[in-house]
Tab-separated table of C-alpha atoms in Angstrom:
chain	number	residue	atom	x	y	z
A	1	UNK	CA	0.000	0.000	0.000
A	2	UNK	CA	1.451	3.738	-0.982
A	3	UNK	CA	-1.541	5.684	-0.463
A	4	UNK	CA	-5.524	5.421	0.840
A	5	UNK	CA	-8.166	6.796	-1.924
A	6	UNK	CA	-10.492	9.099	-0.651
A	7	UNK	CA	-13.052	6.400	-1.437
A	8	UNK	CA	-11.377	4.227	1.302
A	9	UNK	CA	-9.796	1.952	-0.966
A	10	UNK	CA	-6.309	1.423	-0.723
A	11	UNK	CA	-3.601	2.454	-3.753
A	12	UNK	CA	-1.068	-0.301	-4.140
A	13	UNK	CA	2.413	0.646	-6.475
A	14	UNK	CA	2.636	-0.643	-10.482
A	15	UNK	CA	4.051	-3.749	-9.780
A	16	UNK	CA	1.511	-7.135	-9.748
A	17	UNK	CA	2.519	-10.310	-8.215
A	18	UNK	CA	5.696	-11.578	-10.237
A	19	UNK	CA	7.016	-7.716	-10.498
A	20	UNK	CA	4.439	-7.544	-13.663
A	21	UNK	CA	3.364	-3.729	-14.733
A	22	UNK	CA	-0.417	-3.838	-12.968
A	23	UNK	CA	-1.288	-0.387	-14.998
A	24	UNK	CA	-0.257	-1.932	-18.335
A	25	UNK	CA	-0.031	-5.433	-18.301
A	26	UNK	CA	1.178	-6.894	-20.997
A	27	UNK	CA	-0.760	-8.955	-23.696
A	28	UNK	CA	-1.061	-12.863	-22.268
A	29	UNK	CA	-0.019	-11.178	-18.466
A	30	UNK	CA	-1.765	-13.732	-15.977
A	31	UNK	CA	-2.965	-10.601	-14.458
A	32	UNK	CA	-4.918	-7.943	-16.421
A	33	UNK	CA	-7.569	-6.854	-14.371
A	34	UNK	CA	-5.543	-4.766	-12.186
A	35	UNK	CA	-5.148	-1.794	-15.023
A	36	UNK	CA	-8.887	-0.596	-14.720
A	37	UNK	CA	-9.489	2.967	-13.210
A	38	UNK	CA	-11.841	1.254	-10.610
A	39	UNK	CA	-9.783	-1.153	-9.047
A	40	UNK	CA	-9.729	-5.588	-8.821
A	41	UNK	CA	-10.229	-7.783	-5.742
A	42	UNK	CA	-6.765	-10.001	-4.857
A	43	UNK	CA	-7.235	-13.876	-4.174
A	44	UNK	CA	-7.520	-12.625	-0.931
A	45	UNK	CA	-10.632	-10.669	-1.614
A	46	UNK	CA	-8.786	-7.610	-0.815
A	47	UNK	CA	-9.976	-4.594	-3.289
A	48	UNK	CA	-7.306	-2.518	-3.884
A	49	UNK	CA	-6.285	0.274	-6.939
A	50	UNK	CA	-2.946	-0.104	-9.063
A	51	UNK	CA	-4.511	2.736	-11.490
A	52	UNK	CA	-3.757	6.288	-11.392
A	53	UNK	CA	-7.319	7.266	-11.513
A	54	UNK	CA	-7.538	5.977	-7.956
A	55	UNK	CA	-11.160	5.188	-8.234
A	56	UNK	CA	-12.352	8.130	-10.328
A	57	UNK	CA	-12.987	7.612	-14.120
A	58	UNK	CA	-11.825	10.969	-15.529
A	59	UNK	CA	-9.892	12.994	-12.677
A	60	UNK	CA	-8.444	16.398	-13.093
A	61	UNK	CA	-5.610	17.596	-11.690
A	62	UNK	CA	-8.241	19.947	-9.294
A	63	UNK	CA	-9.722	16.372	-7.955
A	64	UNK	CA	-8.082	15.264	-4.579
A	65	UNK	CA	-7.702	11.367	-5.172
A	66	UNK	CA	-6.013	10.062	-1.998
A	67	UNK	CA	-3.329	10.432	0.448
A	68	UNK	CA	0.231	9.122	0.081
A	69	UNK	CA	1.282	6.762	3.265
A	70	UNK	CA	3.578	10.459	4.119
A	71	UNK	CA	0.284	12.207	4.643
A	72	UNK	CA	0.497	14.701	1.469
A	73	UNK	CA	-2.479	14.764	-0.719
A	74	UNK	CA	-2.673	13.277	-4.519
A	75	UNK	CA	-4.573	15.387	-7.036
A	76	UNK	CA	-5.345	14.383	-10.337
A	77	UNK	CA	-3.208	14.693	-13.613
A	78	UNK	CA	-1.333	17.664	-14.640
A	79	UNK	CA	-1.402	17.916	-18.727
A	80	UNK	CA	2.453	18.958	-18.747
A	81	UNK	CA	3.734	17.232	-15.554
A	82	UNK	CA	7.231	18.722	-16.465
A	83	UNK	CA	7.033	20.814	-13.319
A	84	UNK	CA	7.185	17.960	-10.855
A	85	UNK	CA	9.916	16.686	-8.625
A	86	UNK	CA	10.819	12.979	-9.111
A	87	UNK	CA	8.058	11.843	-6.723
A	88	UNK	CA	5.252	13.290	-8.580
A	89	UNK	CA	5.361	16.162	-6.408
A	90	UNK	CA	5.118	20.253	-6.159
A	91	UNK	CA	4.868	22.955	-4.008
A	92	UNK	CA	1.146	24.804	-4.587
A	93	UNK	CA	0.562	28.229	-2.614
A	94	UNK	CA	3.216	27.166	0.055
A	95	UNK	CA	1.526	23.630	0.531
A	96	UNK	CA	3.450	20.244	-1.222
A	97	UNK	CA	1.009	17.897	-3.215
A	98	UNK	CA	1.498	14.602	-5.707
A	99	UNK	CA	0.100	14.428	-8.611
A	100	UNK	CA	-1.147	10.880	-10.704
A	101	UNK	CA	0.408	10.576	-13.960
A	102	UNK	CA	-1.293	9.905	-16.929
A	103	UNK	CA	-0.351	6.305	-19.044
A	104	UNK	CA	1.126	7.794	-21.791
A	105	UNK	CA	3.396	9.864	-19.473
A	106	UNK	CA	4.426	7.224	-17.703
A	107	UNK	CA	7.473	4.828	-19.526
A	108	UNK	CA	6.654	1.358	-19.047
A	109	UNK	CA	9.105	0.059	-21.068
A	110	UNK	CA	12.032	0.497	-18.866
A	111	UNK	CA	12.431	-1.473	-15.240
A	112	UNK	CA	10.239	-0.800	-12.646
A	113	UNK	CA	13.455	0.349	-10.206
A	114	UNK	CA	15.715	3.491	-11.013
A	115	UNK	CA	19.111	1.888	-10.270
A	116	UNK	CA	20.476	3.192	-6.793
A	117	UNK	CA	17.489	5.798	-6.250
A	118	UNK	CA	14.749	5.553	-4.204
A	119	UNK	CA	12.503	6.746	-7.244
A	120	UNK	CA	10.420	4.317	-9.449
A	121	UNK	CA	10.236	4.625	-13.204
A	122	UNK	CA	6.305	3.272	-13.099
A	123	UNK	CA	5.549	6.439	-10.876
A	124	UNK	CA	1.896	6.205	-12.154
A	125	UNK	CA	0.707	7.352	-8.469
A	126	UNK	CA	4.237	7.993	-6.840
A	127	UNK	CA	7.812	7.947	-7.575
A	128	UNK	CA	8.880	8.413	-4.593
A	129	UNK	CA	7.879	9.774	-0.678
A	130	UNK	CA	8.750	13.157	0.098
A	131	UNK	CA	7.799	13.394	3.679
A	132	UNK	CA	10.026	12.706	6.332
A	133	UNK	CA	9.858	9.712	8.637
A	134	UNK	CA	11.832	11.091	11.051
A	135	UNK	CA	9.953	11.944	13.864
A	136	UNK	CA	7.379	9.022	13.043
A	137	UNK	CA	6.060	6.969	15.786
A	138	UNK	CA	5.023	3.339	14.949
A	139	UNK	CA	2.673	2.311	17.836
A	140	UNK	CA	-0.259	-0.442	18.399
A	141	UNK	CA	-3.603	1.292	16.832
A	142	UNK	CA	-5.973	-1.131	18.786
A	143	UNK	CA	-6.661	1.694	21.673
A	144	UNK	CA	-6.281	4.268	19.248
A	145	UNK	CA	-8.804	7.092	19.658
A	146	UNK	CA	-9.332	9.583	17.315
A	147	UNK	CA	-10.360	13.192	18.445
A	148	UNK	CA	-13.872	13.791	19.310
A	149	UNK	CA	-14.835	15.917	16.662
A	150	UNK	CA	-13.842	12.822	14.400
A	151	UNK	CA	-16.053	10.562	16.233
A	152	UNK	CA	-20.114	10.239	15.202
A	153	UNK	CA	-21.338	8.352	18.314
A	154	UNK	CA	-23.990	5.657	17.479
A	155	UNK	CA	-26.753	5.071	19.631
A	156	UNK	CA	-27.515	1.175	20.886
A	157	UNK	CA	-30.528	-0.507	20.518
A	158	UNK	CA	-32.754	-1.919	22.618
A	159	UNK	CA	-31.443	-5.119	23.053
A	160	UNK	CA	-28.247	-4.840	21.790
A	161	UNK	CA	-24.875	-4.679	23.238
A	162	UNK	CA	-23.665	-1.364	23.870
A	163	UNK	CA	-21.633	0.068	21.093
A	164	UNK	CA	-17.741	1.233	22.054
A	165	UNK	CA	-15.989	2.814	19.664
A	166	UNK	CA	-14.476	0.101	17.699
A	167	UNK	CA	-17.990	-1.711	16.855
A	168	UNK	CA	-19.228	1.601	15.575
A	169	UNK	CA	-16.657	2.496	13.713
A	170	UNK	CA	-17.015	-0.739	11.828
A	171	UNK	CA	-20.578	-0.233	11.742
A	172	UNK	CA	-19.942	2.930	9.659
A	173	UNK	CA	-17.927	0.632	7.307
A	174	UNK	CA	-14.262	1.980	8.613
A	175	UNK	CA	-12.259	-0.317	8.014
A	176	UNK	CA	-8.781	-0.922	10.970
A	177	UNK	CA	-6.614	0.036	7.922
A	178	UNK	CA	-8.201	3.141	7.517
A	179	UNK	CA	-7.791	4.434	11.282
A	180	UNK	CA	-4.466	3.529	11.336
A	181	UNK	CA	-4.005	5.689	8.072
A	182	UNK	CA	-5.860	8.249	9.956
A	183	UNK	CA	-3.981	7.711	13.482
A	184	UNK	CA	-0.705	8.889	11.057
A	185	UNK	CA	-2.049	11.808	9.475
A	186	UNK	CA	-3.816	13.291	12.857
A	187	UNK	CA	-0.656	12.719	14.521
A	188	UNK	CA	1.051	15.273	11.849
C-alpha cells in the first residue's frame, strides 16, 4: 500500500505479483484486471487500486484522489507534468502535493526500479515519498482514539450490546486500515 483513496480503498504501487506492470499489463499477463481505473479484488478478496485514476474515471488535476502513506495529498493529472519533482510532487501556494500521472506519461518500457534511487520509473501514483519519517512513531492502533470531533457516536438498541468505539466504527464501514491511516495523518 502507498496511499488510501479518498473512497477508502487502498492504492497499491505498479508492480503485480511476479514484479508484472499492474497499470499496463502486458498482452497474455496472468494478471490484467488490475489496469482498470476502478480497481480488482486479490485472491484474498482484498480490493485494492494499481490505477492512477484511484477510483475516479476521468480525474483532473483539481480532484483530490487520496493520500500518500507520508500524509500529502494526490490530485489528479497535470497535462504537462514537467514541473514535478521525481516523486510526482510540487509545491502549490506554500503547501506540497502529488500528482497521478497519466499512461502515456508514464514509460513502461524500462524497469520498474531506477538503479540506486529511491525513485520508481512506473511512478503512475508515486515515484517516490517526500515526507520525512523522522519523527514518526510506529505504535499499536488497537486503543487508538481519534479526536472527538472525528467521532459520530452511534446510539444502541434496545437489546443490543452497547456500542464502544471500535464496533461503531465498523458499523460505519471503517475499516482498521483506515484508522491507522488516519492515526498517522492526525498525529502530523
Amino acid at each position: 500500500i502507498i496511499a488510501m483513496a479518498v473512497n477508502g480503498v487502498p492504492a497499491y504501487g505498479a508492480q503485480e505479483g511476479g514484479s508484472t506492470n499492474a497499470v499496463e499489463p502486458e498482452p497474455g499477463a496472468q494478471i490484467t484486471d488490475a489496469q482498470f481505473w476502478y480497481g480488482h479484488a486479490a485472491r484474498n478478496n482484498d480490493w485494492h487500486i494499481h490505477n492512477p485514476h484511484l477510483g475516479k474515471e476521468s480525474p483532473t488535476s483539481d480532484d483530490l484522489l487520496a493520500y500518500a502513506l507520508d500524509g500529502f495529498p494526490i490530485y489528479g493529472p497535470l497535462e504537462d507534468a514537467s514541473s514535478l519533482d521525481g516523486c510526482n510532487g510540487r509545491t502549490v501556494n506554500g503547501k506540497y502535493q502529488y500528482h497521478v500521472l497519466e499512461l502515456d506519461q508514464v514509460d513502461s518500457s524500462i524497469d520498474y526500479c531506477n538503479g540506486n534511487s529511491q525513485k520508481t520509473n512506473w511512478n503512475y501514483i508515486l515515484g517516490c515519498y517526500s515526507g520525512s519519517i523522522a519523527q514518526t512513531q510506529v505504535t499499536n492502533s488497537d486503543n487508538f482514539q481519534l479526536p472527538e470531533d472525528c467521532v459520530v457516536e452511534l446510539e444502541s438498541n434496545e437489546g443490543s450490546p452497547d456500542n464502544d468505539s471500535s464496533s461503531a466504527y465498523h458499523s460505519l464501514g471503517v475499516s482498521s486500515m483506515l484508522l491507522s491511516l488516519l492515526a498517522f495523518v492526525f498525529m502530523y
